[in-house]
Amino acid sequence: MLQQTRRRVCLLTLHTILFLLPSSSRAFCASLWAAGRCKRISSASRRLGPLPLSSRAIISMQSPPGSSSLELVDRLRGAASLHEFMREVKAASSPLLSSSSSSSCTSQKLLLCMGNEAADLDSIVCAVAFALLCQVGLVESLAPLRSSLCLPVLNIPQQDFALRQDAELLFRELRVSPALLSFMPDLSEEMLRQLLREGRLNVVLVDHNELKQEQKWLEPAVVGVIDHHEDTGAHADVRLRMVEPIVGSCSSLVASFLTGREGEMKEEVKQSLFRMLSAPILLDTNNFLGKVSHKDVEAGKLVGIHKDGEVTGEAKDFFDRLIKSRTDVTALNSSQKLRKDYKQWQLASLPYGIATVPSSLQEWLDADPKLEEAIEEAAEKEKLTLLAVMLTYVDQENQFSRQLLLFSHNKRLRDDCAHFLCSSSFPSFSQVKVDPHLGLDAEKLKQGTPSWKGSERLLAFAQANVKASRKQLQPAIEEFLKSYQEP
């Protein structure tokens, strides 16, 4: 009898503590309770009998199953700041994704807004911004999923976020801790597969329109695609599909969901969202001097960086600070530079990757004379058939410039690929207003790179067509690989 009384007192004390906590903390504790302790509470209740009405009411307020899923979502919609939204949604979704807990006591659904594997600033911002827009109910085509937790996910290991200095700068200005971000490698695949089997997992792809090979098992969960890369045709029948390669920044497409509805958001949240979206729009359009569509301009007007036909002075200053932080790789070693902005694809049995490094070849050689070994190690680590490295920098005449490096252990494949890229015309480039030739020139690179003496392992070129980015190079390489035949 004494033991039962002690148990009852403990339960009542816990309920009282939950009641006195702030609502955000109660939601987190309750989700942990529901996910991991349902069976124990049920067992205790059978032994101890009914609890007092006040305690039952407290449990009812916190219990996630059924209608309380909507209550939880309503609390997230009412977040007073971007930081609060990020904190709340990560706390609420953690029990669903932790292999150390059970989600069997809740019917809560989860919507992952997942960026691409390069996780540049555009990809990161799109994941966060679109998750927020879905959570507050501004994406009509996904309205049937309104009771889901909308979690932004970065498709890189957590330790690699520190390599993205422009993202660190942006989140510092937004007063949002990077600790509130979620990273795909940290999520329990076991739990995600369980949610998928139970019909409680959905995925929206942002800044890419096809899952990478090792994530293909998520295909049944994909309900939306928002992207500005070349359309692969994947996920053609999803609820929401917006793939527009002509657009400079995927964030411009995300911003379009706000048009005419920005008044429905709390002012502080809206201003943070505008600031967040403005960063990749400025970078991806090169301050509206590079690849720009009418949707980029409209998005720029919406978020306040493009007025009276030009970029605002404050936006220009913001762009300069972002560029400075993005291109400062002086503290990174060669391996980190290659990981900083990297994407990988697979065509049949031929895996290939493209890294973008903000440096000229000469600057990189000055920092690391053994960079060839680092490139070879990176290719071996990922077991690549071909690794391309796109170098971007501002030359002595203050002009944006590009160079291209090609590495492969298969010398014939590398040389044939180089010949194909040098001599071919790519009509698809014109669809996004880019010259159909890459303009690769090995001799011009040698003239501007005194330290480069040539290599048996690595081919290097100056790239005259500076508007041709990875979005154009990747389909060009894939076109070559489709026609390549081993001797």
XYZ file of C-alpha atoms in Angstrom:
487
model
C 0.000 0.000 0.000
C 2.822 2.398 0.909
C 4.602 1.617 -2.380
C 1.447 2.386 -4.371
C 1.029 5.703 -2.551
C 4.611 6.684 -3.342
C 4.086 5.851 -7.004
C 0.913 7.913 -7.110
C 2.676 10.888 -5.482
C 5.518 10.651 -8.021
C 3.092 10.654 -10.937
C 1.142 13.606 -9.541
C 4.376 15.524 -8.907
C 5.495 14.947 -12.498
C 2.118 16.111 -13.826
C 2.340 19.276 -11.704
C 5.859 20.041 -12.981
C 4.657 19.640 -16.562
C 1.787 21.991 -15.905
C 4.104 24.697 -14.519
C 6.564 24.494 -17.417
C 6.291 26.899 -20.398
C 4.145 25.516 -23.197
C 7.138 24.848 -25.451
C 8.862 22.792 -22.774
C 5.621 20.948 -21.958
C 5.258 20.003 -25.636
C 8.775 18.605 -25.751
C 8.423 16.670 -22.494
C 5.039 15.374 -23.537
C 6.341 14.130 -26.860
C 9.130 12.272 -25.085
C 6.555 10.893 -22.623
C 4.250 9.739 -25.381
C 6.996 8.257 -27.524
C 8.875 6.359 -24.882
C 6.712 5.902 -21.811
C 3.202 5.021 -23.007
C 3.427 1.371 -22.066
C 4.885 2.139 -18.641
C 2.204 4.755 -17.877
C -0.521 2.389 -19.029
C 0.809 -0.339 -16.768
C 1.083 2.056 -13.820
C -2.460 3.299 -14.394
C -3.870 -0.220 -14.257
C -2.107 -0.842 -10.956
C -2.909 2.490 -9.316
C -6.416 3.128 -10.584
C -7.752 6.405 -12.016
C -5.848 9.609 -11.361
C -7.550 12.729 -10.069
C -9.416 14.788 -12.673
C -6.847 17.624 -12.643
C -4.012 15.221 -13.478
C -6.036 13.530 -16.230
C -6.694 16.966 -17.717
C -2.989 17.772 -17.748
C -2.218 14.508 -19.541
C -5.009 15.190 -22.016
C -3.494 18.592 -22.796
C -0.133 17.024 -23.610
C -1.016 13.746 -25.287
C -0.115 13.811 -28.988
C -2.428 11.194 -30.535
C -5.571 12.176 -32.402
C -6.745 15.759 -32.224
C -3.692 16.884 -30.243
C -1.601 16.487 -33.423
C -3.500 19.498 -34.716
C -2.988 21.275 -31.394
C 0.773 20.750 -31.697
C 0.758 22.035 -35.272
C -1.290 25.056 -34.201
C 1.353 25.871 -31.593
C 4.052 25.693 -34.271
C 2.028 27.966 -36.527
C 1.853 30.450 -33.699
C 5.632 30.650 -33.258
C 6.633 34.260 -32.636
C 10.049 33.979 -34.318
C 12.015 31.821 -36.731
C 14.195 30.663 -33.842
C 11.115 29.544 -31.901
C 9.734 27.640 -34.888
C 13.059 25.848 -35.448
C 13.373 24.982 -31.779
C 9.808 23.717 -31.431
C 9.663 21.623 -34.592
C 12.991 19.926 -33.852
C 11.939 19.169 -30.272
C 8.545 17.836 -31.355
C 9.948 15.618 -34.105
C 12.923 14.234 -32.168
C 10.973 11.377 -30.516
C 9.688 10.260 -33.928
C 13.227 10.024 -35.291
C 15.132 8.609 -32.368
C 15.880 4.885 -32.468
C 16.061 4.955 -28.668
C 12.340 5.720 -28.385
C 9.127 4.301 -29.763
C 6.604 6.176 -31.919
C 3.927 3.520 -31.506
C 1.893 5.654 -29.101
C 1.332 8.523 -31.543
C -0.254 8.924 -34.956
C 1.789 12.065 -35.664
C 2.897 12.450 -39.298
C 6.185 13.933 -40.437
C 6.980 15.982 -43.549
C 10.693 16.304 -44.352
C 11.720 19.310 -46.453
C 15.051 18.034 -47.729
C 17.743 19.960 -49.584
C 20.328 18.552 -51.961
C 23.617 16.908 -51.070
C 25.717 19.985 -51.904
C 23.828 21.904 -49.200
C 24.814 25.318 -50.513
C 23.034 28.345 -49.090
C 20.168 28.097 -51.596
C 19.500 24.486 -50.610
C 19.692 25.221 -46.867
C 17.414 28.255 -47.047
C 14.863 26.483 -49.258
C 14.609 23.597 -46.781
C 14.028 25.905 -43.811
C 11.778 28.401 -45.588
C 9.561 25.836 -47.287
C 9.150 23.857 -44.055
C 7.967 27.048 -42.362
C 5.570 27.888 -45.206
C 4.113 24.369 -45.095
C 3.748 24.534 -41.325
C 1.831 27.819 -41.379
C -0.452 26.530 -44.148
C 0.619 28.689 -47.107
C 1.163 25.753 -49.514
C -2.329 24.909 -50.739
C -1.359 21.816 -52.753
C -0.031 20.190 -49.566
C -3.037 21.182 -47.435
C -4.025 17.508 -46.840
C -0.795 17.209 -44.839
C -1.656 20.145 -42.562
C -1.400 18.057 -39.384
C 2.197 16.991 -40.167
C 5.281 18.260 -38.417
C 7.298 20.028 -41.133
C 10.987 19.477 -40.472
C 13.750 21.092 -42.586
C 16.627 18.683 -43.235
C 20.123 19.335 -44.572
C 21.554 16.516 -46.686
C 25.086 16.655 -45.265
C 26.842 15.482 -42.087
C 26.498 18.004 -39.269
C 30.253 18.635 -39.102
C 30.238 19.871 -42.710
C 27.954 22.807 -41.883
C 30.990 24.692 -40.561
C 32.411 24.627 -44.108
C 29.530 26.836 -45.273
C 30.610 30.186 -43.894
C 27.922 32.121 -45.775
C 25.245 30.010 -44.070
C 26.866 30.564 -40.688
C 26.858 34.318 -41.340
C 23.185 34.308 -42.327
C 21.968 32.275 -39.359
C 24.057 34.394 -37.012
C 22.313 37.510 -38.327
C 18.930 35.779 -38.001
C 19.792 34.807 -34.403
C 19.046 31.180 -35.147
C 21.419 28.633 -33.659
C 22.807 26.065 -36.139
C 22.174 23.522 -33.357
C 18.480 23.773 -34.279
C 19.129 22.422 -37.775
C 18.579 18.745 -38.577
C 20.968 16.711 -40.721
C 19.937 13.666 -42.730
C 22.865 11.417 -41.668
C 21.891 12.016 -38.019
C 18.317 10.814 -38.472
C 17.564 7.185 -37.737
C 16.975 5.386 -41.032
C 15.293 2.614 -39.054
C 12.728 5.048 -37.651
C 12.195 6.766 -41.010
C 11.531 3.393 -42.628
C 9.074 2.585 -39.855
C 7.236 5.880 -40.400
C 7.216 5.141 -44.133
C 5.686 1.691 -43.582
C 3.028 3.218 -41.340
C 2.150 5.883 -43.914
C 3.323 8.688 -41.625
C 6.296 9.997 -43.617
C 6.240 12.447 -46.535
C 9.137 14.211 -48.258
C 9.474 17.401 -50.306
C 12.672 17.759 -52.344
C 13.967 21.322 -52.599
C 16.807 22.478 -54.866
C 16.943 19.045 -56.537
C 14.395 16.996 -58.410
C 15.641 13.439 -57.966
C 16.745 11.468 -54.930
C 20.366 10.374 -54.885
C 20.954 6.655 -55.290
C 21.310 5.732 -51.627
C 18.076 7.563 -50.778
C 15.908 5.960 -53.457
C 14.059 4.020 -50.768
C 12.355 7.318 -49.890
C 10.660 7.529 -53.323
C 7.211 6.370 -52.089
C 7.228 9.238 -49.581
C 7.963 12.061 -52.053
C 4.960 14.382 -52.367
C 6.626 17.527 -53.694
C 9.540 18.837 -55.766
C 10.728 22.447 -56.036
C 13.860 22.966 -58.104
C 15.698 25.040 -60.704
C 18.077 22.410 -62.092
C 17.636 20.466 -65.323
C 14.488 18.362 -65.067
C 15.214 14.639 -64.818
C 11.511 13.816 -65.053
C 11.570 11.973 -61.716
C 8.555 12.102 -59.378
C 6.277 13.252 -62.189
C 3.008 12.513 -60.376
C 3.591 14.150 -56.998
C 1.113 16.600 -55.429
C 3.392 19.604 -56.004
C 5.947 19.807 -58.804
C 7.727 23.038 -59.699
C 10.901 22.520 -61.757
C 12.040 25.633 -63.645
C 15.681 25.555 -64.841
C 15.475 29.100 -66.194
C 15.197 30.505 -62.662
C 18.426 31.696 -61.045
C 17.654 30.702 -57.454
C 15.413 27.986 -56.070
C 14.662 30.399 -53.222
C 12.822 32.572 -55.762
C 10.432 29.674 -56.389
C 9.914 29.180 -52.661
C 9.287 32.910 -52.247
C 6.485 32.723 -54.823
C 4.310 30.892 -52.280
C 4.327 34.065 -50.199
C 3.013 36.352 -52.921
C -0.232 37.941 -51.779
C -0.203 36.046 -48.479
C 2.704 37.629 -46.640
C 0.186 39.453 -44.430
C -0.863 36.120 -42.928
C 2.456 35.744 -41.134
C 3.596 37.289 -37.883
C 5.752 40.337 -38.582
C 8.969 39.092 -36.958
C 8.696 35.713 -38.665
C 7.984 37.365 -42.019
C 10.963 39.711 -41.779
C 13.281 36.827 -40.852
C 11.910 34.814 -43.767
C 12.448 37.731 -46.178
C 16.019 38.198 -44.962
C 16.744 34.495 -45.218
C 15.376 34.198 -48.773
C 17.201 37.309 -49.950
C 20.651 35.811 -49.310
C 20.624 32.942 -51.872
C 18.634 35.036 -54.364
C 21.433 37.628 -54.320
C 24.177 35.001 -54.516
C 22.628 32.780 -57.183
C 21.793 35.706 -59.477
C 25.191 37.310 -58.833
C 23.529 40.432 -57.444
C 20.997 40.297 -60.336
C 23.821 40.603 -62.888
C 24.033 36.909 -63.799
C 21.377 34.313 -64.520
C 18.117 36.119 -63.738
C 14.497 35.323 -64.598
C 11.362 37.364 -64.033
C 10.591 35.140 -61.032
C 13.919 36.125 -59.473
C 13.073 39.794 -59.978
C 9.569 39.359 -58.527
C 11.011 37.500 -55.550
C 13.586 40.264 -55.100
C 10.807 42.853 -55.005
C 8.809 40.782 -52.533
C 11.668 40.401 -50.032
C 12.768 44.013 -50.440
C 16.120 43.734 -52.210
C 15.048 44.877 -55.694
C 13.297 48.243 -56.021
C 12.754 50.662 -58.904
C 14.483 48.324 -61.336
C 17.698 47.843 -59.374
C 19.236 46.221 -56.328
C 19.001 48.289 -53.156
C 22.151 49.689 -51.580
C 21.695 47.639 -48.428
C 21.272 44.483 -50.514
C 24.536 45.219 -52.339
C 26.341 45.481 -49.005
C 24.713 42.233 -47.859
C 25.782 40.530 -51.100
C 29.380 41.684 -50.600
C 29.483 40.272 -47.064
C 27.981 36.968 -48.214
C 30.478 36.665 -51.065
C 33.372 37.424 -48.751
C 32.295 34.763 -46.263
C 31.514 32.177 -48.961
C 34.821 32.546 -50.795
C 37.081 32.694 -47.761
C 38.546 29.207 -47.777
C 41.940 30.151 -46.381
C 41.308 28.173 -43.189
C 40.247 25.014 -45.044
C 42.523 22.209 -46.176
C 42.173 20.694 -49.655
C 39.912 17.878 -48.484
C 37.544 20.370 -46.849
C 37.537 22.583 -49.946
C 36.470 19.611 -52.042
C 33.673 18.717 -49.583
C 32.425 22.269 -49.124
C 30.217 22.264 -52.235
C 30.069 18.751 -53.683
C 27.422 16.716 -55.504
C 27.491 13.152 -56.808
C 25.511 11.189 -59.405
C 25.499 7.677 -60.799
C 24.839 6.558 -64.355
C 24.485 2.773 -64.434
C 27.792 1.549 -62.966
C 29.562 4.901 -63.419
C 29.560 7.136 -60.319
C 30.812 10.682 -60.893
C 31.003 13.871 -58.855
C 31.451 17.620 -59.249
C 32.996 19.853 -56.568
C 32.960 23.646 -56.719
C 35.888 25.414 -55.040
C 36.084 29.240 -54.716
C 39.718 29.588 -55.707
C 41.910 29.812 -58.774
C 44.235 26.921 -59.480
C 47.247 29.147 -58.788
C 45.890 30.194 -55.376
C 45.156 26.593 -54.524
C 48.614 25.405 -55.574
C 50.176 28.165 -53.470
C 48.206 26.940 -50.451
C 48.730 23.237 -51.153
C 51.310 22.081 -53.723
C 50.009 18.515 -53.210
C 46.407 19.287 -54.176
C 46.516 16.579 -56.877
C 46.881 13.969 -54.150
C 43.901 15.448 -52.285
C 41.778 15.262 -55.446
C 42.843 11.670 -56.041
C 42.033 10.746 -52.427
C 38.599 12.367 -52.716
C 37.850 10.388 -55.883
C 39.024 7.153 -54.295
C 36.996 7.762 -51.136
C 33.772 8.098 -53.138
C 34.855 5.380 -55.626
C 34.319 7.755 -58.548
C 34.777 7.012 -62.208
C 35.261 10.739 -62.830
C 35.695 13.788 -60.593
C 35.315 17.312 -61.979
C 36.364 20.336 -59.935
C 34.954 23.715 -60.951
C 37.085 26.637 -59.746
C 35.506 30.085 -59.347
C 37.378 33.300 -58.532
C 37.748 37.002 -59.359
C 40.784 37.716 -61.543
C 43.223 40.645 -61.411
C 40.911 42.704 -63.609
C 38.077 42.170 -61.115
C 36.246 39.827 -63.492
C 34.437 36.679 -62.380
C 36.326 33.694 -63.810
C 36.124 29.910 -63.999
C 38.534 27.023 -64.420
C 37.854 23.290 -64.709
C 39.832 20.274 -63.475
C 39.149 16.685 -64.560
C 40.421 13.598 -62.734
C 39.968 9.896 -63.412
C 42.047 6.779 -62.825
C 40.848 5.758 -66.284
C 43.093 7.947 -68.469
C 41.205 7.154 -71.664
C 37.851 8.053 -70.140
C 39.252 11.300 -68.748
C 40.845 12.305 -72.058
C 37.744 11.383 -74.072
C 35.558 13.366 -71.657
C 37.847 16.389 -71.975
C 37.721 16.164 -75.777
C 33.913 15.890 -75.682
C 33.539 18.911 -73.390
C 36.005 20.979 -75.429
C 34.586 20.250 -78.861
C 30.850 19.755 -78.317
C 27.984 22.196 -78.472
C 25.215 21.797 -75.919
C 21.886 23.149 -77.227
C 20.245 22.600 -73.840
C 22.363 25.467 -72.469
C 20.400 27.934 -74.588
C 17.200 26.989 -72.769
C 18.557 28.817 -69.750
C 20.170 31.597 -71.815
C 23.704 30.210 -71.554
C 26.114 29.952 -74.480
C 26.105 26.326 -75.764
C 29.916 26.009 -75.571
C 31.966 25.697 -72.383
C 34.950 27.423 -73.973
C 37.608 25.224 -72.370
C 41.234 26.181 -73.076
C 44.212 24.335 -71.566
C 46.814 26.709 -72.979
C 45.142 29.807 -71.565
C 45.130 28.201 -68.121
C 48.876 27.515 -68.328
C 49.550 31.147 -69.212
C 47.790 32.358 -66.085
C 49.030 29.603 -63.775
C 52.841 29.694 -63.514
C 52.958 26.871 -60.980
C 51.033 24.502 -63.223
C 53.368 22.249 -65.191
C 50.773 19.758 -66.362
C 50.006 16.365 -64.893
C 49.535 12.751 -65.861
C 46.607 12.470 -63.471
C 44.818 15.800 -63.796
C 43.667 17.895 -66.741
C 43.125 21.629 -66.232
C 41.366 24.226 -68.371
C 40.375 27.872 -68.333
C 36.605 28.119 -68.903
C 35.595 31.086 -71.046
C 31.848 30.536 -70.577
C 31.559 31.797 -66.996
C 27.749 31.429 -66.988
C 28.022 27.654 -67.355
C 27.852 26.365 -63.781
C 27.497 22.872 -62.374
C 23.851 22.937 -63.518
C 25.151 22.893 -67.105
C 28.307 20.803 -66.637
C 26.543 17.860 -64.978
C 24.150 17.044 -67.856
C 27.037 17.560 -70.310
C 29.164 14.981 -68.463
C 26.197 12.617 -68.253
C 25.674 12.956 -72.022
C 29.299 11.913 -72.532
C 29.066 8.952 -70.133
C 25.933 7.661 -71.864
C 27.866 7.360 -75.108
C 31.151 6.177 -73.605
C 32.161 2.612 -74.292
C 35.076 0.769 -72.749
C 37.559 -0.591 -75.342
